[in-house]
Protein backbone atom coordinates (compact mmCIF):
# COMPACT_ATOMS: atom_id res chain seq x y z
CA UNK A 1 0.00 0.00 0.00
CA UNK A 2 1.05 3.60 -0.42
CA UNK A 3 1.02 6.03 2.49
CA UNK A 4 2.44 9.49 3.02
CA UNK A 5 4.99 9.89 5.84
CA UNK A 6 6.18 13.43 6.59
CA UNK A 7 5.21 14.50 3.09
CA UNK A 8 6.87 11.59 1.25
CA UNK A 9 4.85 8.84 -0.41
CA UNK A 10 6.23 5.41 0.49
CA UNK A 11 5.31 1.80 -0.13
CA UNK A 12 4.49 0.24 3.22
CA UNK A 13 3.74 -3.43 3.77
CA UNK A 14 3.22 -3.45 7.55
CA UNK A 15 0.05 -2.58 9.40
CA UNK A 16 0.46 -0.33 12.46
CA UNK A 17 1.92 2.95 13.68
CA UNK A 18 4.37 0.92 15.76
CA UNK A 19 5.64 -0.71 12.55
CA UNK A 20 6.37 2.74 11.10
CA UNK A 21 8.21 3.76 14.28
CA UNK A 22 10.35 0.61 14.01
CA UNK A 23 10.99 1.09 10.28
CA UNK A 24 12.27 4.61 10.91
CA UNK A 25 14.32 3.40 13.92
CA UNK A 26 12.55 5.72 16.34
CA UNK A 27 11.66 3.16 19.02
CA UNK A 28 13.85 4.80 21.67
CA UNK A 29 13.04 8.39 20.71
CA UNK A 30 10.36 10.73 21.98
CA UNK A 31 8.01 11.25 19.06
CA UNK A 32 4.48 12.44 18.42
CA UNK A 33 2.57 10.71 15.62
CA UNK A 34 -0.34 12.21 13.76
CA UNK A 35 -2.51 10.09 11.48
CA UNK A 36 -4.79 11.93 9.07
CA UNK A 37 -4.72 15.03 11.27
CA UNK A 38 -5.36 13.24 14.59
CA UNK A 39 -2.65 12.79 17.22
CA UNK A 40 -2.32 9.14 18.19
CA UNK A 41 -1.78 8.26 21.84
CA UNK A 42 1.57 6.51 22.37
CA UNK A 43 -0.21 3.61 24.11
CA UNK A 44 -2.21 3.00 20.92
CA UNK A 45 0.73 2.74 18.45
CA UNK A 46 0.54 -1.07 18.41
CA UNK A 47 -3.22 -1.07 17.76
CA UNK A 48 -3.56 1.85 15.33
CA UNK A 49 -3.99 0.29 11.88
CA UNK A 50 -2.54 1.98 8.79
CA UNK A 51 -4.64 1.99 5.62
CA UNK A 52 -3.76 2.72 2.01
CA UNK A 53 -3.64 6.48 1.46
CA UNK A 54 -3.16 7.44 5.12
CA UNK A 55 -1.16 10.57 5.89
CA UNK A 56 1.30 10.11 8.76
CA UNK A 57 3.33 12.87 10.38
CA UNK A 58 6.09 11.97 12.83
CA UNK A 59 7.50 14.75 14.96
CA UNK A 60 10.64 14.03 16.97
CA UNK A 61 11.25 15.95 20.19
CA UNK A 62 14.62 17.67 20.28
CA UNK A 63 16.06 19.42 23.31
CA UNK A 64 18.23 22.45 23.14
CA UNK A 65 18.69 25.93 24.33
JSON list of C-alpha atoms in Angstrom, two decimals:
[
{"chain": "A", "resi": 1, "resn": "UNK", "atom": "CA", "xyz": [0.00, 0.00, 0.00]},
{"chain": "A", "resi": 2, "resn": "UNK", "atom": "CA", "xyz": [1.05, 3.60, -0.42]},
{"chain": "A", "resi": 3, "resn": "UNK", "atom": "CA", "xyz": [1.02, 6.03, 2.49]},
{"chain": "A", "resi": 4, "resn": "UNK", "atom": "CA", "xyz": [2.44, 9.49, 3.02]},
{"chain": "A", "resi": 5, "resn": "UNK", "atom": "CA", "xyz": [4.99, 9.89, 5.84]},
{"chain": "A", "resi": 6, "resn": "UNK", "atom": "CA", "xyz": [6.18, 13.43, 6.59]},
{"chain": "A", "resi": 7, "resn": "UNK", "atom": "CA", "xyz": [5.21, 14.50, 3.09]},
{"chain": "A", "resi": 8, "resn": "UNK", "atom": "CA", "xyz": [6.87, 11.59, 1.25]},
{"chain": "A", "resi": 9, "resn": "UNK", "atom": "CA", "xyz": [4.85, 8.84, -0.41]},
{"chain": "A", "resi": 10, "resn": "UNK", "atom": "CA", "xyz": [6.23, 5.41, 0.49]},
{"chain": "A", "resi": 11, "resn": "UNK", "atom": "CA", "xyz": [5.31, 1.80, -0.13]},
{"chain": "A", "resi": 12, "resn": "UNK", "atom": "CA", "xyz": [4.49, 0.24, 3.22]},
{"chain": "A", "resi": 13, "resn": "UNK", "atom": "CA", "xyz": [3.74, -3.43, 3.77]},
{"chain": "A", "resi": 14, "resn": "UNK", "atom": "CA", "xyz": [3.22, -3.45, 7.55]},
{"chain": "A", "resi": 15, "resn": "UNK", "atom": "CA", "xyz": [0.05, -2.58, 9.40]},
{"chain": "A", "resi": 16, "resn": "UNK", "atom": "CA", "xyz": [0.46, -0.33, 12.46]},
{"chain": "A", "resi": 17, "resn": "UNK", "atom": "CA", "xyz": [1.92, 2.95, 13.68]},
{"chain": "A", "resi": 18, "resn": "UNK", "atom": "CA", "xyz": [4.37, 0.92, 15.76]},
{"chain": "A", "resi": 19, "resn": "UNK", "atom": "CA", "xyz": [5.64, -0.71, 12.55]},
{"chain": "A", "resi": 20, "resn": "UNK", "atom": "CA", "xyz": [6.37, 2.74, 11.10]},
{"chain": "A", "resi": 21, "resn": "UNK", "atom": "CA", "xyz": [8.21, 3.76, 14.28]},
{"chain": "A", "resi": 22, "resn": "UNK", "atom": "CA", "xyz": [10.35, 0.61, 14.01]},
{"chain": "A", "resi": 23, "resn": "UNK", "atom": "CA", "xyz": [10.99, 1.09, 10.28]},
{"chain": "A", "resi": 24, "resn": "UNK", "atom": "CA", "xyz": [12.27, 4.61, 10.91]},
{"chain": "A", "resi": 25, "resn": "UNK", "atom": "CA", "xyz": [14.32, 3.40, 13.92]},
{"chain": "A", "resi": 26, "resn": "UNK", "atom": "CA", "xyz": [12.55, 5.72, 16.34]},
{"chain": "A", "resi": 27, "resn": "UNK", "atom": "CA", "xyz": [11.66, 3.16, 19.02]},
{"chain": "A", "resi": 28, "resn": "UNK", "atom": "CA", "xyz": [13.85, 4.80, 21.67]},
{"chain": "A", "resi": 29, "resn": "UNK", "atom": "CA", "xyz": [13.04, 8.39, 20.71]},
{"chain": "A", "resi": 30, "resn": "UNK", "atom": "CA", "xyz": [10.36, 10.73, 21.98]},
{"chain": "A", "resi": 31, "resn": "UNK", "atom": "CA", "xyz": [8.01, 11.25, 19.06]},
{"chain": "A", "resi": 32, "resn": "UNK", "atom": "CA", "xyz": [4.48, 12.44, 18.42]},
{"chain": "A", "resi": 33, "resn": "UNK", "atom": "CA", "xyz": [2.57, 10.71, 15.62]},
{"chain": "A", "resi": 34, "resn": "UNK", "atom": "CA", "xyz": [-0.34, 12.21, 13.76]},
{"chain": "A", "resi": 35, "resn": "UNK", "atom": "CA", "xyz": [-2.51, 10.09, 11.48]},
{"chain": "A", "resi": 36, "resn": "UNK", "atom": "CA", "xyz": [-4.79, 11.93, 9.07]},
{"chain": "A", "resi": 37, "resn": "UNK", "atom": "CA", "xyz": [-4.72, 15.03, 11.27]},
{"chain": "A", "resi": 38, "resn": "UNK", "atom": "CA", "xyz": [-5.36, 13.24, 14.59]},
{"chain": "A", "resi": 39, "resn": "UNK", "atom": "CA", "xyz": [-2.65, 12.79, 17.22]},
{"chain": "A", "resi": 40, "resn": "UNK", "atom": "CA", "xyz": [-2.32, 9.14, 18.19]},
{"chain": "A", "resi": 41, "resn": "UNK", "atom": "CA", "xyz": [-1.78, 8.26, 21.84]},
{"chain": "A", "resi": 42, "resn": "UNK", "atom": "CA", "xyz": [1.57, 6.51, 22.37]},
{"chain": "A", "resi": 43, "resn": "UNK", "atom": "CA", "xyz": [-0.21, 3.61, 24.11]},
{"chain": "A", "resi": 44, "resn": "UNK", "atom": "CA", "xyz": [-2.21, 3.00, 20.92]},
{"chain": "A", "resi": 45, "resn": "UNK", "atom": "CA", "xyz": [0.73, 2.74, 18.45]},
{"chain": "A", "resi": 46, "resn": "UNK", "atom": "CA", "xyz": [0.54, -1.07, 18.41]},
{"chain": "A", "resi": 47, "resn": "UNK", "atom": "CA", "xyz": [-3.22, -1.07, 17.76]},
{"chain": "A", "resi": 48, "resn": "UNK", "atom": "CA", "xyz": [-3.56, 1.85, 15.33]},
{"chain": "A", "resi": 49, "resn": "UNK", "atom": "CA", "xyz": [-3.99, 0.29, 11.88]},
{"chain": "A", "resi": 50, "resn": "UNK", "atom": "CA", "xyz": [-2.54, 1.98, 8.79]},
{"chain": "A", "resi": 51, "resn": "UNK", "atom": "CA", "xyz": [-4.64, 1.99, 5.62]},
{"chain": "A", "resi": 52, "resn": "UNK", "atom": "CA", "xyz": [-3.76, 2.72, 2.01]},
{"chain": "A", "resi": 53, "resn": "UNK", "atom": "CA", "xyz": [-3.64, 6.48, 1.46]},
{"chain": "A", "resi": 54, "resn": "UNK", "atom": "CA", "xyz": [-3.16, 7.44, 5.12]},
{"chain": "A", "resi": 55, "resn": "UNK", "atom": "CA", "xyz": [-1.16, 10.57, 5.89]},
{"chain": "A", "resi": 56, "resn": "UNK", "atom": "CA", "xyz": [1.30, 10.11, 8.76]},
{"chain": "A", "resi": 57, "resn": "UNK", "atom": "CA", "xyz": [3.33, 12.87, 10.38]},
{"chain": "A", "resi": 58, "resn": "UNK", "atom": "CA", "xyz": [6.09, 11.97, 12.83]},
{"chain": "A", "resi": 59, "resn": "UNK", "atom": "CA", "xyz": [7.50, 14.75, 14.96]},
{"chain": "A", "resi": 60, "resn": "UNK", "atom": "CA", "xyz": [10.64, 14.03, 16.97]},
{"chain": "A", "resi": 61, "resn": "UNK", "atom": "CA", "xyz": [11.25, 15.95, 20.19]},
{"chain": "A", "resi": 62, "resn": "UNK", "atom": "CA", "xyz": [14.62, 17.67, 20.28]},
{"chain": "A", "resi": 63, "resn": "UNK", "atom": "CA", "xyz": [16.06, 19.42, 23.31]},
{"chain": "A", "resi": 64, "resn": "UNK", "atom": "CA", "xyz": [18.23, 22.45, 23.14]},
{"chain": "A", "resi": 65, "resn": "UNK", "atom": "CA", "xyz": [18.69, 25.93, 24.33]}
]
